XYZ file of N, CA and C in Angstrom:
585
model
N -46.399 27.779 8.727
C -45.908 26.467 8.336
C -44.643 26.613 7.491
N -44.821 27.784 6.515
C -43.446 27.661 5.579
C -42.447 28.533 6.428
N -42.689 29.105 7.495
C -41.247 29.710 8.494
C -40.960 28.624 9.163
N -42.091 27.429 9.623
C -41.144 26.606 10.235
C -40.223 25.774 9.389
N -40.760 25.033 8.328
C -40.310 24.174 7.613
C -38.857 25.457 7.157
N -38.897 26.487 6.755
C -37.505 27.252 6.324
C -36.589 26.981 7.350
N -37.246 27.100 8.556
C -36.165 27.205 9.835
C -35.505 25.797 9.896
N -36.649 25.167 10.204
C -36.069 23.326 9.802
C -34.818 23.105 8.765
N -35.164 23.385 8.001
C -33.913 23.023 6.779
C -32.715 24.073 7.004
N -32.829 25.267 7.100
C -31.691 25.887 7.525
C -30.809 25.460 8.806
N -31.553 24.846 9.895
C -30.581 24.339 10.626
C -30.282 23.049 10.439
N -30.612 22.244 9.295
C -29.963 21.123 9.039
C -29.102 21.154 7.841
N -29.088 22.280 7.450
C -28.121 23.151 6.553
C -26.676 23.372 7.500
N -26.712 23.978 8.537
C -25.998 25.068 9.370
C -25.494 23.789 9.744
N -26.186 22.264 10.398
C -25.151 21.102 10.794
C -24.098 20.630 10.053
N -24.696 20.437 8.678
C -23.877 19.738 7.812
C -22.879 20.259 7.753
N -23.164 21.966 7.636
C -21.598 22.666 7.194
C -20.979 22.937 8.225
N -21.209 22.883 9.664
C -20.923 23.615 10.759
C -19.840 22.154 11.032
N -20.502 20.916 11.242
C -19.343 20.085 11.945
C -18.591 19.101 10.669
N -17.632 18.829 11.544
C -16.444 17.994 10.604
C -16.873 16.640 10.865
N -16.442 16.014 9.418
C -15.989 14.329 9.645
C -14.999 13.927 9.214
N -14.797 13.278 9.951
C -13.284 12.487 10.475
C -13.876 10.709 9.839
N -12.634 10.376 8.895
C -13.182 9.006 8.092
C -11.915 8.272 8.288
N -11.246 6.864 8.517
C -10.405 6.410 8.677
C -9.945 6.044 6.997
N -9.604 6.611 6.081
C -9.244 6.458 4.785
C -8.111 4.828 4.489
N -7.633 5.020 5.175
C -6.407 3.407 4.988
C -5.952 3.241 6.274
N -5.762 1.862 6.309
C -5.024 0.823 7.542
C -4.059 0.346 6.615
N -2.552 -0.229 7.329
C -1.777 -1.142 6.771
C -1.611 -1.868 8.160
N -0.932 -3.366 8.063
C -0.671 -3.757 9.238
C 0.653 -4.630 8.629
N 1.405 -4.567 9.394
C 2.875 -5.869 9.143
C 1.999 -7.068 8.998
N 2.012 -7.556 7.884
C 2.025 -9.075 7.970
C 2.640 -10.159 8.377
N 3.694 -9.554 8.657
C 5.491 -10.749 9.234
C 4.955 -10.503 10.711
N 4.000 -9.781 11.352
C 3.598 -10.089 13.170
C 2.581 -10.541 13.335
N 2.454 -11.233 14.152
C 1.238 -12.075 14.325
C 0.320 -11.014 15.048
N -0.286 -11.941 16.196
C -1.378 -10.669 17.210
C -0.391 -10.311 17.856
N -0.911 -8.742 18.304
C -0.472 -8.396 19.126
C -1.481 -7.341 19.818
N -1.264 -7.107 21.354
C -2.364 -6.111 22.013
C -1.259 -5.710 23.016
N -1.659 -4.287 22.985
C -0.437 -3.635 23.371
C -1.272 -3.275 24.928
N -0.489 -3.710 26.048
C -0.900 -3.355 27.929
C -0.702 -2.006 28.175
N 0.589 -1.146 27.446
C 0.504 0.405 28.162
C 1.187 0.976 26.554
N 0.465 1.560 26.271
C 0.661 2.656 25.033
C 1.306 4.247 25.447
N 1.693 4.698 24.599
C 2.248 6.022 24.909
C 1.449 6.660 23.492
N 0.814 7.983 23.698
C 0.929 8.512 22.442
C 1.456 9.820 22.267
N 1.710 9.797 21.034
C 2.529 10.876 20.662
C 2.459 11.967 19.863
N 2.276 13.052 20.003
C 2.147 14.126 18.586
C 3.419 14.887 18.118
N 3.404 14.513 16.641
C 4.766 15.129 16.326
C 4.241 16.745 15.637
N 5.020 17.550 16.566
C 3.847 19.024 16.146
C 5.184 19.688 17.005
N 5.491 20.889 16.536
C 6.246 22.641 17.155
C 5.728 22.331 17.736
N 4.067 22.680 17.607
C 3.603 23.830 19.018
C 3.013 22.783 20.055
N 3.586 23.250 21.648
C 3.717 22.083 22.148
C 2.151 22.410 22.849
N 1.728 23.259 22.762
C 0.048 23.381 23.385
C -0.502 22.400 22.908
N -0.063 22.139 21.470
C -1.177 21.644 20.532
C -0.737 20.100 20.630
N 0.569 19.571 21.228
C 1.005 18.199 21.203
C 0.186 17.966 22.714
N 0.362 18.720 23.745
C -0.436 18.234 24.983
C -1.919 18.262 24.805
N -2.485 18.960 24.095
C -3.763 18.887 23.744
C -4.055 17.467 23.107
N -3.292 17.060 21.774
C -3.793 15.687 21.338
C -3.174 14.241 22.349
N -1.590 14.366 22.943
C -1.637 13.349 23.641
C -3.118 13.520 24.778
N -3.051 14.282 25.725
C -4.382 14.233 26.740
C -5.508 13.384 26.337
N -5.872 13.690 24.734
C -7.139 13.222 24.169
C -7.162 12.027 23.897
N -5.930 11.173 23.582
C -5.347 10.147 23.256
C -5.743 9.212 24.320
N -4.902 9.911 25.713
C -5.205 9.318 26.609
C -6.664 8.743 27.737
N -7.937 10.194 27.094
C -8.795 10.230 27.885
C -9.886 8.686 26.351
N -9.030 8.711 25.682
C -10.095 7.860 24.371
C -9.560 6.828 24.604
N -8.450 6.463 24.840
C -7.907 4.876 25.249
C -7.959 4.176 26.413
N -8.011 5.482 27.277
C -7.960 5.426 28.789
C -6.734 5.299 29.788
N -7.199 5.771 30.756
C -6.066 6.177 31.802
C -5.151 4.978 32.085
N -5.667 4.144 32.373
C -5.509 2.815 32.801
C -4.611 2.192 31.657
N -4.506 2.444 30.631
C -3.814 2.270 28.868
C -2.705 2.676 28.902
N -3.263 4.154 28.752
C -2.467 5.311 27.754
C -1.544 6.152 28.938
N -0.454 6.479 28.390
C 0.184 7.606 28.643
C 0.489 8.588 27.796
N 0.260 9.622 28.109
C 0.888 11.239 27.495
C 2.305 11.426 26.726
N 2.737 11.452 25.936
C 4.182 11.039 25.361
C 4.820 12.474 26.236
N 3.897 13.563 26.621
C 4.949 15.104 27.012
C 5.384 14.651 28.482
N 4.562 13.662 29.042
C 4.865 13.519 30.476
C 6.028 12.171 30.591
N 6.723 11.961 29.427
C 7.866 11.363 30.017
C 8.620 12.010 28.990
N 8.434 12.444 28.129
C 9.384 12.981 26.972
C 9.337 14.396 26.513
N 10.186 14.567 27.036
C 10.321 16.924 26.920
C 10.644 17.212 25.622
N 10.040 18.143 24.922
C 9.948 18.544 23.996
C 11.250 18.309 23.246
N 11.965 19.150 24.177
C 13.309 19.487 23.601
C 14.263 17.944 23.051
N 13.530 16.426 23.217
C 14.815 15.637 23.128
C 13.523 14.738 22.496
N 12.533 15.222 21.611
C 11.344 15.009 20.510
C 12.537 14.517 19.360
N 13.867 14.859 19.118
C 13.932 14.828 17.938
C 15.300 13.340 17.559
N 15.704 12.908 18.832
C 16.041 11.725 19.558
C 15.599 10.747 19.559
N 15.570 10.026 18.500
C 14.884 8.945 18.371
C 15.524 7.905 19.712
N 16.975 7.675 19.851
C 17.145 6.769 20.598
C 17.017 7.211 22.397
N 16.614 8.670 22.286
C 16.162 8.990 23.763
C 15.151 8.794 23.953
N 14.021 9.667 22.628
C 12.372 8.684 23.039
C 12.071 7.125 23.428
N 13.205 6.619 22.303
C 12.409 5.372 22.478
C 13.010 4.416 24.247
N 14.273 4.805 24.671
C 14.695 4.605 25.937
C 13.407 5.739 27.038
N 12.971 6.327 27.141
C 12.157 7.273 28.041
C 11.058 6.172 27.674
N 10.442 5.798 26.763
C 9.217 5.043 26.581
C 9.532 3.834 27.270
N 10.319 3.043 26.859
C 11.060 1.771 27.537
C 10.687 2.190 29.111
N 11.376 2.859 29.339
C 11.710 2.775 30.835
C 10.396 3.075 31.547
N 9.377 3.926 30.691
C 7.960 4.257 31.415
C 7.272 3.114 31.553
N 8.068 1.523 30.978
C 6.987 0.154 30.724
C 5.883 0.204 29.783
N 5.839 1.275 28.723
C 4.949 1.288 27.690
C 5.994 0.178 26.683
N 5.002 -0.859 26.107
C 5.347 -1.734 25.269
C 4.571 -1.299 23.741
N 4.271 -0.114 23.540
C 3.811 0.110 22.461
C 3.659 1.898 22.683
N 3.894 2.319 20.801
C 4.083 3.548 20.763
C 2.863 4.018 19.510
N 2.349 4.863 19.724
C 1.141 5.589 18.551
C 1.405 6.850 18.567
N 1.839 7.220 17.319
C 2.532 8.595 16.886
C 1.600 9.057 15.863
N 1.234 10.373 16.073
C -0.091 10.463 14.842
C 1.253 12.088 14.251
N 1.135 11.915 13.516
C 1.297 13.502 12.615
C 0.798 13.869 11.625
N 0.620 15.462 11.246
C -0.349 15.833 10.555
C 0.498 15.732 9.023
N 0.033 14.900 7.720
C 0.177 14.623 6.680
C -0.019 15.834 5.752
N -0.911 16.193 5.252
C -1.348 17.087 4.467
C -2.809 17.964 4.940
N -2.688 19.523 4.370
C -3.802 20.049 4.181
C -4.301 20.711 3.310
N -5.292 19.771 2.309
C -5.343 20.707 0.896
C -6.987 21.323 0.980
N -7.217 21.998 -0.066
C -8.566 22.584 -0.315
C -9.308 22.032 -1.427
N -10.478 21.919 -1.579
C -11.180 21.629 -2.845
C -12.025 22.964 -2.955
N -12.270 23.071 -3.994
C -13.717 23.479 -4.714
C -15.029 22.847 -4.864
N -15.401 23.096 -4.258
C -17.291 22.205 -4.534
C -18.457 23.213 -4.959
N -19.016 22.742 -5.920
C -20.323 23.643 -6.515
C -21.777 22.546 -5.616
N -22.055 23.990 -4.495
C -23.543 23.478 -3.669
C -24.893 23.781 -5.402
N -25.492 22.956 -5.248
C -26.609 23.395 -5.990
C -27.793 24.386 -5.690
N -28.247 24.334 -6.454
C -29.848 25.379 -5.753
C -30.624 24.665 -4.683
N -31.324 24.859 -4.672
C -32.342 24.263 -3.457
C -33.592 25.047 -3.369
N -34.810 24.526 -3.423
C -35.788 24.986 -3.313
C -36.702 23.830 -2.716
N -37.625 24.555 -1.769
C -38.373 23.827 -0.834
C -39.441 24.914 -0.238
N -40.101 24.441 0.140
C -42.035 25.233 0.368
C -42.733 24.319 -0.452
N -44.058 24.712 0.274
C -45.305 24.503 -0.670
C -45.692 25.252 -1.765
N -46.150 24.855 -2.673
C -46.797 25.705 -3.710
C -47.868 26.261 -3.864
N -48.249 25.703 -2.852
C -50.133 25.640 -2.572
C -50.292 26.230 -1.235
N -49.208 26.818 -0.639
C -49.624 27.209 0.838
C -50.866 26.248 1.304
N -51.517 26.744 2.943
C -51.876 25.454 3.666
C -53.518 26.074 3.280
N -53.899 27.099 2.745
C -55.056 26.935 2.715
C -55.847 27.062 1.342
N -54.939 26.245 0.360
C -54.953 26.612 -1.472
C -54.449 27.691 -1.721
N -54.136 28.688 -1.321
C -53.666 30.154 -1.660
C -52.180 29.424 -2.700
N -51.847 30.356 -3.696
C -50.415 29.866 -4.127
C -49.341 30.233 -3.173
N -48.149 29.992 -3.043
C -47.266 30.180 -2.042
C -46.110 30.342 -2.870
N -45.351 31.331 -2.637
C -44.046 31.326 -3.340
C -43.184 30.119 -2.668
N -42.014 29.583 -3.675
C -41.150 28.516 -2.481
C -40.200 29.403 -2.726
N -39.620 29.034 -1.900
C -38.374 28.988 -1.082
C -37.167 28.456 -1.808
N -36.324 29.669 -2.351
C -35.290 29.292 -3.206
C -33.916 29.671 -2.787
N -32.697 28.963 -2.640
C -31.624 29.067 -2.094
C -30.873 28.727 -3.550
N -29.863 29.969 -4.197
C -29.088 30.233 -5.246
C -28.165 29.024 -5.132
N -27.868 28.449 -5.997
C -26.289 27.395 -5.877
C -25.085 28.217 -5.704
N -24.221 28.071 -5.010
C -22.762 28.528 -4.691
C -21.524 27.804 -4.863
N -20.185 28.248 -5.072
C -19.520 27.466 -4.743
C -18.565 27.657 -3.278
N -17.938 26.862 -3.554
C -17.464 26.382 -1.683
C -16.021 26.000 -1.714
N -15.274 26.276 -0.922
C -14.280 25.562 -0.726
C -14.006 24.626 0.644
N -13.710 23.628 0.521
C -13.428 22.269 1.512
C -12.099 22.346 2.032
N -11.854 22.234 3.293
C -10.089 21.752 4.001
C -10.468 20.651 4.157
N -9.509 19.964 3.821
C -9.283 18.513 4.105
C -8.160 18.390 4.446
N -7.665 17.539 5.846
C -7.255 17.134 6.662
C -6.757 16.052 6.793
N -5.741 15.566 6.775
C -5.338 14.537 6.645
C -4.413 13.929 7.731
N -4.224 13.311 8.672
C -3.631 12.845 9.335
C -2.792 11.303 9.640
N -1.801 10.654 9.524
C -1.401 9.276 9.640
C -0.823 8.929 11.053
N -1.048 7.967 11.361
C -1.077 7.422 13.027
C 0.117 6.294 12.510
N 0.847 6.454 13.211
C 1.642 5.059 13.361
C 1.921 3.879 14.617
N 2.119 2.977 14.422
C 1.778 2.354 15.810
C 3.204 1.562 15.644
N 4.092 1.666 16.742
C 5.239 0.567 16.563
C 5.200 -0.296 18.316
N 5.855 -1.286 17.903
C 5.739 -2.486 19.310
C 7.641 -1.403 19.648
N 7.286 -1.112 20.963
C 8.648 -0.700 21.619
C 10.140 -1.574 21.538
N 10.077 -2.966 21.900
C 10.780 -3.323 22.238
C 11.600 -3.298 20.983
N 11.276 -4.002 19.938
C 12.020 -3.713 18.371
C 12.093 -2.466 17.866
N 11.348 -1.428 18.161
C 10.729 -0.162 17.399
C 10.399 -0.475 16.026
N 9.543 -1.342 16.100
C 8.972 -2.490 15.059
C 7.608 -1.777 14.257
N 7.454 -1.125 13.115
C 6.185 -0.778 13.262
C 5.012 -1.624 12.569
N 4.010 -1.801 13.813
C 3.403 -3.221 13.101
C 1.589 -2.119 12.673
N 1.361 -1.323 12.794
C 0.511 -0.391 11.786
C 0.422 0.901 11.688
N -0.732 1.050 10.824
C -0.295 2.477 10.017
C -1.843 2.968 9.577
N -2.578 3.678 10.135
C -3.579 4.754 9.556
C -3.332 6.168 8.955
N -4.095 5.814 7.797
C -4.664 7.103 7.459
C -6.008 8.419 7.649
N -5.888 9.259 7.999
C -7.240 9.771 8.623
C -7.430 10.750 7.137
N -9.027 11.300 7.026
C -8.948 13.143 6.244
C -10.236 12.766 7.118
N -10.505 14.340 7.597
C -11.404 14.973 8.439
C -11.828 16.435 7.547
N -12.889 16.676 6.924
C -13.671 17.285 6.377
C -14.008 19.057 7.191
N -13.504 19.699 6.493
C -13.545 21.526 7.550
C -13.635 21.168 8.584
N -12.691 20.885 9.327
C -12.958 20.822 10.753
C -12.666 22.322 11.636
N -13.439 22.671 12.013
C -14.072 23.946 12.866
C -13.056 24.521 13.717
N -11.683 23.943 14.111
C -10.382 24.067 15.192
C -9.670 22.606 15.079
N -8.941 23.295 16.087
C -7.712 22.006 15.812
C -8.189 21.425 16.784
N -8.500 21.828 18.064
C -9.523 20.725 19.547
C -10.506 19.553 18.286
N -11.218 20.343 17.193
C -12.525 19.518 16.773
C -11.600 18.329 16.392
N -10.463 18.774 14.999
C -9.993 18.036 14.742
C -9.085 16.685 15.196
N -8.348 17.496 16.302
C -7.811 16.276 17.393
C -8.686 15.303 18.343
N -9.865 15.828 18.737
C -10.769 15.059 19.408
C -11.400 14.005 18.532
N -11.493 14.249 16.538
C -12.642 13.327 15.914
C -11.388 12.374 15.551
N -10.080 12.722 15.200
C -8.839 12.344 14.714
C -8.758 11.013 15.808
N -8.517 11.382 17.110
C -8.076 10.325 17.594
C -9.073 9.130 18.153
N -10.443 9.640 18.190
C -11.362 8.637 18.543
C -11.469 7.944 17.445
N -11.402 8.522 16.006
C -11.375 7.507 14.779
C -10.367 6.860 15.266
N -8.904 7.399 15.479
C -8.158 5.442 15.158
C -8.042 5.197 16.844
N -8.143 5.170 17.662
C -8.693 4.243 18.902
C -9.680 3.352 18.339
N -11.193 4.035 17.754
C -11.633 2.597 17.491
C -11.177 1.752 16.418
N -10.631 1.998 15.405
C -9.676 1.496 14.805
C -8.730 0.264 15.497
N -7.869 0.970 16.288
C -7.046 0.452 16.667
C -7.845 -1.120 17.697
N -8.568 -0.488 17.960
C -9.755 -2.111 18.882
C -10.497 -2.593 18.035
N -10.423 -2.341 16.700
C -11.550 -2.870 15.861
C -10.407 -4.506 15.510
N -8.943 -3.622 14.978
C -7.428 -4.336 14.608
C -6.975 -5.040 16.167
N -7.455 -5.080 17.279
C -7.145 -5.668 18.645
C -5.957 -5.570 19.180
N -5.461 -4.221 18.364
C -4.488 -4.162 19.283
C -4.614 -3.284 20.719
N -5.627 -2.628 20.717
C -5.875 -2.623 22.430
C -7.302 -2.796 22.632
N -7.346 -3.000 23.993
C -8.436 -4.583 24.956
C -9.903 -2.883 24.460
């Protein structure tokens, strides 16, 4: 009984620390625009490494959907990323009426003190005494992750919002880009700007 119950808690130990969360920390929205819901989005990652920009547009696209979203690498080549008035003509011309640009903000560390932990019976299952089960307190260090999404209407290059993400040790940059962008998609439909 006390190997299962150890095993039990150690793997709900091993979850907590093993996966990341991704929290939408701040929204802003233009107040000077009324509604708006954007028909074909482009998204965008502002990142060097361009593995890692086709990796988050793709994800962008498979969370908003095909039918939505477009890939910002598949109309806009790396090399002319830094062109504001070429992106925003390549977007134009793809008929995307709206642009979502996420880039990575900050990545800092904390310190956290885990406490002790102790758990078993004392009494084992048949009165016998039972030693419990004691896990030392440690300390820890945290990455935190921070990411901001911007959303502008194309035709003005108007930007009518603005998220903030932090995502908690996230395990790779796939974990992080996959929890990153499904947070502000639903975001972004929670705010209506897409259907």
């Amino acid at each position: 009984m006390r190997k299962h119950l150890a095993a039990v808690v150690a793997l709900a130990l091993l979850g907590v620390v093993a996966c990341a969360a991704t929290r939408i920390t701040s929204t802003w929205r233009d107040p000077g625009v009324g509604p708006v819901q954007f028909r074909k989005v482009v998204g965008i990652a502002l990142t060097q490494d361009t593995t890692l920009r086709r990796v988050a547009e793709d994800e962008f696209v498979r969370a908003a959907g095909t039918d939505l979203a477009i890939a910002g690498y598949g109309i806009v080549p790396d090399a002319e990323m830094r062109d504001r008035a070429s992106v925003k003509a390549r977007v134009e011309a793809a008929g995307a009426d709206g642009a979502v640009v996420f880039r990575l903000a900050n990545v800092e560390t904390q310190e956290r003190w885990v406490p002790p932990t102790t758990y078993g019976n004392a009494w084992g299952y048949w009165g016998f005494a039972a030693p419990l089960v004691y896990e030392p307190g440690y300390l820890t260090t945290d990455r935190i992750v921070q990411v901001e999404t911007t959303v502008y209407n194309v035709a003005d290059a108007r930007l009518v919002w603005a998220a903030r993400s932090e995502t908690l040790n996230p395990a790779d940059a796939q974990q992080l880009i996959d929890e990153v962008v499904r947070a502000v998609v639903d975001e972004m439909r929670k705010a209506k700007l897409l259907p």
